[in-house]
Every structure is written in structure tokens, then in C-alpha cells.
XYZ file of C-alpha atoms in Angstrom:
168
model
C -28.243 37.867 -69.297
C -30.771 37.034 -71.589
C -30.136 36.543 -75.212
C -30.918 39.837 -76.459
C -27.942 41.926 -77.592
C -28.164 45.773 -75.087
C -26.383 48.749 -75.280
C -25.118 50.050 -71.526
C -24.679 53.411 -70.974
C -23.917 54.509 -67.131
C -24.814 58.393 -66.426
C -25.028 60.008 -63.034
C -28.164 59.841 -61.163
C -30.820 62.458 -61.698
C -33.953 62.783 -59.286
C -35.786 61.873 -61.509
C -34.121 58.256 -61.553
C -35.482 57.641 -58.335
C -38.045 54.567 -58.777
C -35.576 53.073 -61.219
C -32.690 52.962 -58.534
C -35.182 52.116 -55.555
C -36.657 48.892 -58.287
C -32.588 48.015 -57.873
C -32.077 48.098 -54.489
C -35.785 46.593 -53.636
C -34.696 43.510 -56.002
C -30.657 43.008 -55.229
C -30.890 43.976 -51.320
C -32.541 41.989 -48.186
C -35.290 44.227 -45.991
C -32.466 45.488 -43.156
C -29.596 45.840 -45.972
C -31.148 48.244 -48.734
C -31.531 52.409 -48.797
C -34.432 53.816 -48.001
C -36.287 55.784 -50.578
C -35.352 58.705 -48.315
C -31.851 58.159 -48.348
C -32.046 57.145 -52.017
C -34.004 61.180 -52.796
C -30.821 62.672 -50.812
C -28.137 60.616 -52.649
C -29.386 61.307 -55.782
C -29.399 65.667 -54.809
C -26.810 65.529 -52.604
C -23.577 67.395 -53.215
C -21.584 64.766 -51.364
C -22.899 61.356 -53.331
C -23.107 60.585 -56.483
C -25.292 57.667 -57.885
C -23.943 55.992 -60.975
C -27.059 54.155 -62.781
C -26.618 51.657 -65.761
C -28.914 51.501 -68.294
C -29.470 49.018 -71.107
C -31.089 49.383 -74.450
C -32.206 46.597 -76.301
C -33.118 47.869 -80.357
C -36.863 48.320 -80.362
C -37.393 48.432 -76.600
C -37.604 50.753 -73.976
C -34.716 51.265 -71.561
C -34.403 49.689 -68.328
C -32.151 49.965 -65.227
C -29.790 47.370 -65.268
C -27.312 48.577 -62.187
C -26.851 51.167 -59.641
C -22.767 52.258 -57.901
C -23.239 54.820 -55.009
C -20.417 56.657 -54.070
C -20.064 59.339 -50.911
C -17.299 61.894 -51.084
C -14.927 62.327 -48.322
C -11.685 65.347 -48.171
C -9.020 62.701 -48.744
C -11.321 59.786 -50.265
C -14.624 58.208 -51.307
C -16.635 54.978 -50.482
C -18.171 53.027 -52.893
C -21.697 52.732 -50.459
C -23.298 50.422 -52.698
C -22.903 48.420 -55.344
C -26.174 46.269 -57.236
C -26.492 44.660 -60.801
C -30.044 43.275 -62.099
C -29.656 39.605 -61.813
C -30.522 39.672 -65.522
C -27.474 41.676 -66.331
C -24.922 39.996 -63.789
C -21.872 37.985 -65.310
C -21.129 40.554 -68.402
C -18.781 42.583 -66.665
C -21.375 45.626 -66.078
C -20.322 45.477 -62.163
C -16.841 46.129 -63.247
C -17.319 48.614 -65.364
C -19.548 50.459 -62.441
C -16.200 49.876 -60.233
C -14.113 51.534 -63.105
C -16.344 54.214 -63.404
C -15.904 55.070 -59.594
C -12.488 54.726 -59.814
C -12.457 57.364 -62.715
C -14.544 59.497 -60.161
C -12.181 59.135 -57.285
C -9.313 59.868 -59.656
C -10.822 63.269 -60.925
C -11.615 64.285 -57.263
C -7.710 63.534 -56.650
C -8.805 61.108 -53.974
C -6.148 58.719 -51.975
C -7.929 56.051 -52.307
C -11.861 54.305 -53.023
C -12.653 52.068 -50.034
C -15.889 50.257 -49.121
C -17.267 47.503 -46.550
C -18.396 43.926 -47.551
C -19.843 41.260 -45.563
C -16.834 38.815 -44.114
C -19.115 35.972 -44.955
C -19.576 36.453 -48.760
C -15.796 35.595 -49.961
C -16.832 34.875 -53.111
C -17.582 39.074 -53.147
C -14.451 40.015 -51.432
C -12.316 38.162 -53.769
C -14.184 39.756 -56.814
C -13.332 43.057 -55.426
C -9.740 41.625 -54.785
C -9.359 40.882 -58.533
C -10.785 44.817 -59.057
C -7.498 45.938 -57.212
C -8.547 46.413 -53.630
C -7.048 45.182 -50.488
C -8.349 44.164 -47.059
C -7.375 46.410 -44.396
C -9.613 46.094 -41.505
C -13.032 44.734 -40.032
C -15.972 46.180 -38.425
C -17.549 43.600 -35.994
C -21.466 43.316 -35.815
C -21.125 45.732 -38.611
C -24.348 44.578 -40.671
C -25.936 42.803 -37.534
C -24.851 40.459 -34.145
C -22.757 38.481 -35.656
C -22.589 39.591 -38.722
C -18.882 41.477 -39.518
C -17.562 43.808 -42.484
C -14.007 43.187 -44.223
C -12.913 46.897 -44.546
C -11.186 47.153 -47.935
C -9.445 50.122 -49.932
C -7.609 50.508 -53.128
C -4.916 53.332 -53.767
C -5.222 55.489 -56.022
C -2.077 57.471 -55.823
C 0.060 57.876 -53.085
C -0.031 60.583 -50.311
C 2.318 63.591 -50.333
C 4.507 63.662 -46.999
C 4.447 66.451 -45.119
C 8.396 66.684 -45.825
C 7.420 67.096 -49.829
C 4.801 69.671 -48.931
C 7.010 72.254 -46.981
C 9.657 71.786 -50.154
């Protein structure tokens, strides 16, 4: 980041936040790996997403989008979908704090566990997201492209009641 001191605040998405999450994925994402606008307009409505957007503040300036976490809810879990810092604001932590924050959300929606997909090929990623608590558990072959695979990766968040428990 630049030398200018911000403030980061991370909110949930509104609709009207669209252009400033698009300008995130059109700058952090390759062509055939970002949202559409289209899906971007439905994640930011939709009752099953939620779109985490950091801001930062910089005295005297106006505020800019510095990341974007999108999450989808599922009955027992969620997925983070995607996760993009502003190459200005990368290496200050604001990527962890965006995992946190989902973690926080999974938490409050009681879920099992936050899981997500990440290209095989980008370790340096995978371990990052190691050191953030999750685990590898799978892969998805050709999952981004021929050739290209997904590590399959999920971090508990609290363990499942047997069946035994439940019937007391």
C-alpha cells in the first residue's frame, strides 16, 4: 500500500455497490475467471450471498473500494466464492480480515464449516489459506479449465451433532 495512512471499514454489499465491486473483480480477475455484472446484481440482492466490500478512507479523500469476500449460503455450510484485494491494499492483512469476517458470518449462521476452491497451481494461495485455518480435502479436475484443477479446502467451524446426540 501506498504511504498514506486509511481507515478500513468492511460492510455488506448494497446494490448500489455494484460498479465498485465489478472495478474489483475487472482489476484482480483474468477475462474467463471473474463474475459477471449479472451475477455480481444477483449476489449483491440475493438472499443466499452475501458480498462483503472493504472500503478505505484516507483523511481528506473520498472513499474507495479496496476489497471484495463473496460468500453463498448453503443448509449445513457456506463457500467463500470469491475472494479479491486492490493490489494497492494487498500485504496489510485486509484479506485476512475479509476471511475473519466470513468466518464470523458462518459462525452466526451456525454453519459446519466455510469451504472454498483454489487453483492447485497457485500454492503460494493455498498455503495462505492454510495459515487462515483451512485444510485440503479434495480436488476438482479441469475445474477452472483443461488442465487446470481446484484444491477443495474447508475449515470447521464446530463439530457436527451425531444422530445418537440428537435422539437424546
Amino acid at each position: 500500500m501506498s504511504g498514506v495512512a486509511h481507515r478500513i471499514t468492511i460492510s455488506v454489499g448494497q446494490p448500489a455497490d455494484l460498479e465498485a465491486v465489478a472495478s474489483v473483480e475487472r482489476r484482480c480477475f483474468v477475462e474467463g475467471r471473474r463474475s459477471s455484472v449479472r451475477a455480481l446484481r444477483y449476489g449483491l440482492r440475493s438472499p443466499t450471498q452475501t458480498v462483503l466490500v472493504a472500503w478505505a478512507k484516507a483523511f481528506g479523500a473520498p472513499r474507495q473500494v479496496a476489497g471484495v469476500l463473496v460468500l453463498h449460503r448453503r443448509p449445513q455450510s457456506m463457500r467463500i466464492y470469491s475472494l479479491a484485494v486492490m493490489p494497492a491494499f494487498r500485504g496489510d492483512g485486509l484479506g485476512s480480515r475479509l476471511v475473519q469476517k466470513a468466518v464470523d458470518s458462518a459462525r452466526r449462521q451456525k454453519s459446519l464449516y466455510l469451504s472454498l476452491e483454489a487453483d492447485r497451481r497457485n500454492k503460494r494461495l493455498i498455503n495462505w489459506y492454510v495459515a487462515h485455518g483451512f485444510e485440503i480435502v479434495g480436488y476438482r479436475p479441469d475445474y477452472y479449465s483443461e488442465g487446470r484443477d481446484a484444491v477443495l479446502m474447508r475449515r470447521m467451524l464446530r463439530r457436527p451433532v451425531s444422530s445418537a446426540k440428537r435422539r437424546g
